Tab-separated table of C-alpha atoms and ligand atoms in Angstrom:
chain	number	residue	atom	x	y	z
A	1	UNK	CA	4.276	1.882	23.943
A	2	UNK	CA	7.100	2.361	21.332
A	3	UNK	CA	6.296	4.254	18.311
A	4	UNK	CA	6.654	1.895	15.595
A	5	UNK	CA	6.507	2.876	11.635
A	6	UNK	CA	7.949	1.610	8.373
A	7	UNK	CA	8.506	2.923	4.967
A	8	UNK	CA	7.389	0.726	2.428
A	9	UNK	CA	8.265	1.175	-1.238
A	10	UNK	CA	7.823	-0.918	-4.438
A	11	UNK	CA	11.123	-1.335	-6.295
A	12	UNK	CA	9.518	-1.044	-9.550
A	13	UNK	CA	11.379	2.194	-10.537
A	14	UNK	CA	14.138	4.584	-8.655
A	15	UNK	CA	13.237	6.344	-5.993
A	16	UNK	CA	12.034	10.144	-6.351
A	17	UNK	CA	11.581	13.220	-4.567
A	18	UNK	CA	7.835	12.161	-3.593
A	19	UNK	CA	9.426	8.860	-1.889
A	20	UNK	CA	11.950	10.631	0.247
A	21	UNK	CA	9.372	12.305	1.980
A	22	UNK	CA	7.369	10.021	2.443
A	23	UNK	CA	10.235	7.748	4.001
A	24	UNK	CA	11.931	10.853	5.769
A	25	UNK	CA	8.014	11.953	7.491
A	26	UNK	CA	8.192	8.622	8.884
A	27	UNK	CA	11.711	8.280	9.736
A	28	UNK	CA	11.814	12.050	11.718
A	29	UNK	CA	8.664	11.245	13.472
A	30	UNK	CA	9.628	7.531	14.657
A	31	UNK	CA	13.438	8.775	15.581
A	32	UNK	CA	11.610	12.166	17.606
A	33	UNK	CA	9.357	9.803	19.534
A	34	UNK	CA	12.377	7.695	20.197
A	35	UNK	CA	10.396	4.992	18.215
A	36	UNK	CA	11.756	1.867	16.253
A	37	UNK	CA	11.730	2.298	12.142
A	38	UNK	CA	11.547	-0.386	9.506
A	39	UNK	CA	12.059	-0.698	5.672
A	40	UNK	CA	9.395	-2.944	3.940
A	41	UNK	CA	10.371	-4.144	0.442
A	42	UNK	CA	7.399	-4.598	-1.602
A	43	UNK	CA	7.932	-6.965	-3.999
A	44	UNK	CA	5.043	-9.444	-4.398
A	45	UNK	CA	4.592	-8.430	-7.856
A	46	UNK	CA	7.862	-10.135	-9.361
A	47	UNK	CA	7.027	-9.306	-12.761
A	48	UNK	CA	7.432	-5.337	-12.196
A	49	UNK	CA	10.378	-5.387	-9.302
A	50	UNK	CA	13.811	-5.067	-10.117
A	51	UNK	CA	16.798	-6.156	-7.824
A	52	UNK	CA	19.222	-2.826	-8.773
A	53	UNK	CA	15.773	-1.100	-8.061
A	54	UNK	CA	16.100	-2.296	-4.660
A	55	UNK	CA	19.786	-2.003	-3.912
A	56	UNK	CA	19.312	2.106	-5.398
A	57	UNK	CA	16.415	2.032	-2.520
A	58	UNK	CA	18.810	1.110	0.180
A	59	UNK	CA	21.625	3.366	-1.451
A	60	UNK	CA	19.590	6.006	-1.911
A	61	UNK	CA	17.349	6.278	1.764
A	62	UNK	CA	21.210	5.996	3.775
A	63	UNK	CA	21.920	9.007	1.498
A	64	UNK	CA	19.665	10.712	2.641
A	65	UNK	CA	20.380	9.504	6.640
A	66	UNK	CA	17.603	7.355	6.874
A	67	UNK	CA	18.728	3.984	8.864
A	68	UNK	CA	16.483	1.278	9.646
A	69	UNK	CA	16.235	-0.777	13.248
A	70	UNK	CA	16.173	-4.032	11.840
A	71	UNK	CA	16.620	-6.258	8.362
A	72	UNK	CA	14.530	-5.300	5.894
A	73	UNK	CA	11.490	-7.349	5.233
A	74	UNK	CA	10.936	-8.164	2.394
A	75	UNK	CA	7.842	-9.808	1.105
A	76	UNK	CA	9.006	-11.832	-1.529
A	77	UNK	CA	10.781	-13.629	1.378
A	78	UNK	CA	7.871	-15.066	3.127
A	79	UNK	CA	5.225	-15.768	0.384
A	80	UNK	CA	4.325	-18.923	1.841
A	81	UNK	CA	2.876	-17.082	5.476
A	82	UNK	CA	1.799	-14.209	3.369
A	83	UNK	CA	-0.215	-17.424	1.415
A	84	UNK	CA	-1.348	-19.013	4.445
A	85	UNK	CA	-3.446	-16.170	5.686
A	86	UNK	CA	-5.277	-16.174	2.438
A	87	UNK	CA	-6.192	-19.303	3.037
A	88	UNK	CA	-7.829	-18.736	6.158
A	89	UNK	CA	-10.055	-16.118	4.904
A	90	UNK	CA	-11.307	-19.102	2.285
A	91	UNK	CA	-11.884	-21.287	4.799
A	92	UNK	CA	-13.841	-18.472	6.828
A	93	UNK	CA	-15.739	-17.869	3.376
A	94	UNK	CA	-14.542	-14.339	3.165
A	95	UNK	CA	-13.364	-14.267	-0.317
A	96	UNK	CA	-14.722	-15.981	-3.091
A	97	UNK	CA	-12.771	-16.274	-6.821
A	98	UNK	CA	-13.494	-14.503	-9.315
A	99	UNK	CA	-12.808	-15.527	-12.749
A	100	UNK	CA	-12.880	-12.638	-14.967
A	101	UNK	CA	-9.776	-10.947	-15.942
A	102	UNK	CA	-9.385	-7.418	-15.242
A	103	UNK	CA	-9.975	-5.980	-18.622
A	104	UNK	CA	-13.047	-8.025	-18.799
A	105	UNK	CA	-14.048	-6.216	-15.287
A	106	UNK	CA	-12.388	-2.769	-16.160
A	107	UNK	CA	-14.853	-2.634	-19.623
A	108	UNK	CA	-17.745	-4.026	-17.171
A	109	UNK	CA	-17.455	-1.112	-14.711
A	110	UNK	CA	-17.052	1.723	-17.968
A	111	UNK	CA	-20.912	1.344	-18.463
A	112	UNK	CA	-23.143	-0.908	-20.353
A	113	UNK	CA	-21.886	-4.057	-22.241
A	114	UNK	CA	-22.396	-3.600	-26.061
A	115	UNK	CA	-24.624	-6.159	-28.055
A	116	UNK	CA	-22.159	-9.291	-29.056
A	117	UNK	CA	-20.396	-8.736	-25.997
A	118	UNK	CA	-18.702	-11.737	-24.327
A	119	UNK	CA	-19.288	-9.976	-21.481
A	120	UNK	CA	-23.141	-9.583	-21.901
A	121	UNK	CA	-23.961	-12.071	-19.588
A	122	UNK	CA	-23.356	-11.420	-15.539
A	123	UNK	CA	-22.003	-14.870	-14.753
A	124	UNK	CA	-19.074	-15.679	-13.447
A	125	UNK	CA	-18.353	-19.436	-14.869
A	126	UNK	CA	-15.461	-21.140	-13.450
A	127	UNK	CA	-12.105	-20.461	-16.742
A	128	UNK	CA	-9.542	-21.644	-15.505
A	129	UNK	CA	-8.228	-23.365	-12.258
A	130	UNK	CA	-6.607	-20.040	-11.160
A	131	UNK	CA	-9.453	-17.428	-10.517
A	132	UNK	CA	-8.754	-14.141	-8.486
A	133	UNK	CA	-9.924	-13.783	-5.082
A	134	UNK	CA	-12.174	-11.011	-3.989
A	135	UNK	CA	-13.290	-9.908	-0.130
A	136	UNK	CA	-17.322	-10.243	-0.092
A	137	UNK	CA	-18.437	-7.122	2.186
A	138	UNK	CA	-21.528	-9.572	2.644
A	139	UNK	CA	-19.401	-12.358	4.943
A	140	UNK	CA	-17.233	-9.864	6.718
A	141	UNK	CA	-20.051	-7.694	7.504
A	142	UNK	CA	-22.458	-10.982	8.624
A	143	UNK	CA	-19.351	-12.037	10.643
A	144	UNK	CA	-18.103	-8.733	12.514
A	145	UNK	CA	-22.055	-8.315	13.338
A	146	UNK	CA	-21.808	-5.559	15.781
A	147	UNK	CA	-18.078	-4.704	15.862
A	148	UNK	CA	-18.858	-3.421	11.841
A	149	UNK	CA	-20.247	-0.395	13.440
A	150	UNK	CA	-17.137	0.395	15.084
A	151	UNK	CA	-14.834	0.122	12.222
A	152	UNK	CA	-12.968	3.184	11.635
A	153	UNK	CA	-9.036	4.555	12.391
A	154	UNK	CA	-7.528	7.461	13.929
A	155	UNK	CA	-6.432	9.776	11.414
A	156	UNK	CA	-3.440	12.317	12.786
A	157	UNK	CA	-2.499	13.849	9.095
A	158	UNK	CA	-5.238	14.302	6.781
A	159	UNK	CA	-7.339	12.697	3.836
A	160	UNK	CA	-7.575	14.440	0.669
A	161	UNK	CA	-10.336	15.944	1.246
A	162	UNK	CA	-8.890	17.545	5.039
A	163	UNK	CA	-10.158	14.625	6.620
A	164	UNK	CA	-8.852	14.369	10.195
A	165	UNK	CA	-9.282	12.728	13.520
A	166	UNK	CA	-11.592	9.356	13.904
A	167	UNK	CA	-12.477	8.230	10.477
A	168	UNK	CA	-15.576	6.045	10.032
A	169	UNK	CA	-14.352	3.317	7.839
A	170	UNK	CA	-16.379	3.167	4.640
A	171	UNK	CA	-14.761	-0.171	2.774
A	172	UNK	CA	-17.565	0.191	0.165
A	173	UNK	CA	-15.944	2.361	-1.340
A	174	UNK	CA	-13.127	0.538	-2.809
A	175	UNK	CA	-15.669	-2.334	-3.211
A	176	UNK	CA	-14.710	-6.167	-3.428
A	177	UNK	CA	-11.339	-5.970	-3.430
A	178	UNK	CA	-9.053	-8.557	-4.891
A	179	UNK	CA	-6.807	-9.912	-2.149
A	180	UNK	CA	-5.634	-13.346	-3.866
A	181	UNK	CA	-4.443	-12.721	-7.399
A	182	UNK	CA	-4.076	-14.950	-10.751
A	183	UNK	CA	-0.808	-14.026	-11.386
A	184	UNK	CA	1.344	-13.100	-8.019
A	185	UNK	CA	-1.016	-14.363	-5.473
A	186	UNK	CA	-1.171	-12.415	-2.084
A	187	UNK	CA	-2.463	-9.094	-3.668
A	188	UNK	CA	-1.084	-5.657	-2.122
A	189	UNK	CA	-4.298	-4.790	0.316
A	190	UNK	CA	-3.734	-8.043	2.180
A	191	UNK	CA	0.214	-8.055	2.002
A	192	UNK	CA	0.027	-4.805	4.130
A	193	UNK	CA	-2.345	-5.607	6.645
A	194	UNK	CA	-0.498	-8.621	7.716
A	195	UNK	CA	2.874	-7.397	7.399
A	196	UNK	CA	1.784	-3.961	9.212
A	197	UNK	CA	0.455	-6.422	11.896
A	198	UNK	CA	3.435	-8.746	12.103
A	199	UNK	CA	6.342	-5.465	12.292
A	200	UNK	CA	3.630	-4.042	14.899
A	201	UNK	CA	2.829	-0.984	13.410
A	202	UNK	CA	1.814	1.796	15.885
A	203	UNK	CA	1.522	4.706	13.482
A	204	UNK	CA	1.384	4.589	9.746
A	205	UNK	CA	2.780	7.161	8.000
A	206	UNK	CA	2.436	7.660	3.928
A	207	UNK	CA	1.136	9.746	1.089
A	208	UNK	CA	-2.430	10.821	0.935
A	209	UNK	CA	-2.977	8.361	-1.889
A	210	UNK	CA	-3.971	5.825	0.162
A	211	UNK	CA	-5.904	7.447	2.233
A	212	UNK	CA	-8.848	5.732	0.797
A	213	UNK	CA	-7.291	2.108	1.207
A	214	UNK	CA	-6.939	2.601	4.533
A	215	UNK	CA	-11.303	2.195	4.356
A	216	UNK	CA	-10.206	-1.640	3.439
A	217	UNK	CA	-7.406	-2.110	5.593
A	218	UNK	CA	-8.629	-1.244	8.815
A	219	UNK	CA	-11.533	-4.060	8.002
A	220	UNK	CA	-9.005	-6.564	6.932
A	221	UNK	CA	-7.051	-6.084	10.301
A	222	UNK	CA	-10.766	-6.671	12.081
A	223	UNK	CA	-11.016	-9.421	9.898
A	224	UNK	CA	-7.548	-10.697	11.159
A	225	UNK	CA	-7.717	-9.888	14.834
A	226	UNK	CA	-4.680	-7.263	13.940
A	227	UNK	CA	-4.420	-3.838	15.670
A	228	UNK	CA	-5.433	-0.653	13.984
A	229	UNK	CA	-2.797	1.514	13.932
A	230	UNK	CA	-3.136	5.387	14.221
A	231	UNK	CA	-2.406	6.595	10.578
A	232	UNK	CA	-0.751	10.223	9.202
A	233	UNK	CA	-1.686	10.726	5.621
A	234	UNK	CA	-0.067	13.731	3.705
A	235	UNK	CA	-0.063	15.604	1.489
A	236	UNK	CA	1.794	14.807	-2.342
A	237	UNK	CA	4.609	16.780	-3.826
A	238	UNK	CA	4.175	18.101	-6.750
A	239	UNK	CA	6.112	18.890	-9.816
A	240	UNK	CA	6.358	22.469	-11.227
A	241	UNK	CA	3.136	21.597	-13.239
A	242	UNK	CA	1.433	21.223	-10.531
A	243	UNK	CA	0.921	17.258	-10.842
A	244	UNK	CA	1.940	14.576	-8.237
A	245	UNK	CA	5.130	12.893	-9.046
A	246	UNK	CA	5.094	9.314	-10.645
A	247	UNK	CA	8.147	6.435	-11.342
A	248	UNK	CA	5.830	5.775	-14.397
A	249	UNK	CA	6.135	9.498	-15.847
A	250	UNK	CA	10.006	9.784	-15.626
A	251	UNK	CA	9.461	12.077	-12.353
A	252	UNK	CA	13.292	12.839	-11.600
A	253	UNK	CA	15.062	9.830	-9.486
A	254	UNK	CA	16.709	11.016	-6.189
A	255	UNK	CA	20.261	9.820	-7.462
A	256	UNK	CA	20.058	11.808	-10.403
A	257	UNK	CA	19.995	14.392	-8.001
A	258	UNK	CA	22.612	13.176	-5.958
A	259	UNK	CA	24.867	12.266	-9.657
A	260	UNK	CA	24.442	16.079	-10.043
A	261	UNK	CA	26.446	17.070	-6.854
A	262	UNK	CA	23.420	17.883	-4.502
A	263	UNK	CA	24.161	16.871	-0.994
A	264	UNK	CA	20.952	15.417	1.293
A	265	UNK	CA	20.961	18.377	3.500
A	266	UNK	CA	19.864	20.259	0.017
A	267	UNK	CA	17.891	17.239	-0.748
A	268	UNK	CA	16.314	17.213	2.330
A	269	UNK	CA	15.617	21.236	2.257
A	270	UNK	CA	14.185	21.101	-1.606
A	271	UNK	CA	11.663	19.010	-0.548
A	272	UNK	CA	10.656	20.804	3.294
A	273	UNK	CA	10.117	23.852	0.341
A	274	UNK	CA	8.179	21.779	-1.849
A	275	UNK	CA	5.834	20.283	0.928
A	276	UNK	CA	5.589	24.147	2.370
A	277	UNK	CA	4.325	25.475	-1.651
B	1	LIG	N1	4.178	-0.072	-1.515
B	1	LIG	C1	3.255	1.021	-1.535
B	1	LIG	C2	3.752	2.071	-2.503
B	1	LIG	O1	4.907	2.040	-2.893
B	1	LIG	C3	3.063	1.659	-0.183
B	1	LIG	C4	2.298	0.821	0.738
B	1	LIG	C5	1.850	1.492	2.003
B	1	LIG	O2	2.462	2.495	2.439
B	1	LIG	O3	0.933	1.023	2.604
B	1	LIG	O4	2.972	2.923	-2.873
């Protein structure tokens, strides 16, 4: 079987130091197994991706040495498949819309609803012709039957909490999760089961972060008849405070590095000594 993994980033902001390991942990351990490596673009959400965001995410990852087996996919390019598959799950009566918005939801979930509240009331009246759509646990559970009790994944890294080896899958825990959204469509969990399906995935390599999505990705790929792959969660770099790097808090970008005269070998060394700390 040939090792297959990807690297999958957002371009909503440059790349940083957290990204190139993720991408180089998958990229060493697909080119040492003699494996076949892809580059996912993940750009569904059109109002947050940038295209020089993307070009500094192919400039920066050759930089480094990464090189990728085939054309990037990129998920923007095949909304309409990415759509169809959505609308199999309605048909099957796993997802159901939802209509509030996700401030209404967000203020739901921070405790009890104040008097005067439009949100008082637990319905979920049809607003608009555009709700959200959200997996009901209830269907896929009534229609795995059996095969529910053998969801789970193989687990080679480790969860944040040192989780390791077979991992009984617990999607509960992220609950209903929105998989058709108002605004983009296709929503990210769904995006990445079917594209990890159609690059045929064989081990999954990324940041402990979403370790706990894996829970509702290994029962969307039941759902879909998809493989589970094996998957190798680590750990986060972190910055010299001690917290995990983010695009959103101005962590530094990789090229700013590379603008200051730092080669990738030192790149690549910097961050072996920050995963090591
Ligand atoms: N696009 C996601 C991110 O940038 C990664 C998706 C994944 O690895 O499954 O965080």
């Amino acid at each position: 079987m040939t090792y297959r993994t990807r690297f999958a980033p957002s371009p909503t902001g440059y790349l940083h130091l957290g990204h190139a390991y993720a991408a180089l942990t998958a990229h060493d351990a697909t080119r040492a197994n003699g494996g076949d490596f892809s580059l996912r673009i993940e750009d569904i959400d059109r109002t947050r991706c940038r295209p020089e965001y993307e070009q500094a995410i192919y400039d920066d990852l050759t930089w480094l040495g990464i090189r990728w087996d085939r054309e990037p996919l990129r998920q923007s390019g095949h909304l309409a498949a990415l759509e169809a598959v959505l609308e199999t799950l309605k048909l099957r009566g796993l997802v159901y819309p939802c209509y509030k918005t996700r401030k209404e939801l967000a203020q739901a979930a921070q405790g009890a609803p104040q008097e005067g509240d439009p949100l008082a009331s637990e319905d979920n009246e049809p607003t608009s012709l555009n709700p959200a759509w959200r997996l009901s646990l209830d269907a896929a559970r009534e229609q795995l039957g059996a095969e529910w009790n053998d969801l789970g994944f193989m687990e080679l890294g480790a969860g944040p909490k040192g989780e390791t080896g077979w991992q009984v899958a617990r999607p509960e825990i992220n609950g209903e999760v929105v998989l058709g959204r108002k605004d983009i469509g296709v929503a990210y969990h769904l995006a990445v089961v079917i594209d990890d399906g159609l690059l045929g995935m064989t081990h999954i390599h990324r940041g402990h972060d979403l370790f706990e999505a894996t829970h509702t990705q290994v029962l969307l790929q039941k759902l879909l008849g998809l493989p589970t792959p094996v998957y190798c969660h680590h750990a986060l770099l972190l910055d010299a405070e001690g917290r995990r790097l983010a695009k959103r808090k101005g962590s530094k970008a990789l090229r700013d590095y590379r603008a200051e005269g730092m080669s990738a070998d030192e790149v690549r060394a910097l961050i072996a000594a920050a995963a090591k700390a």
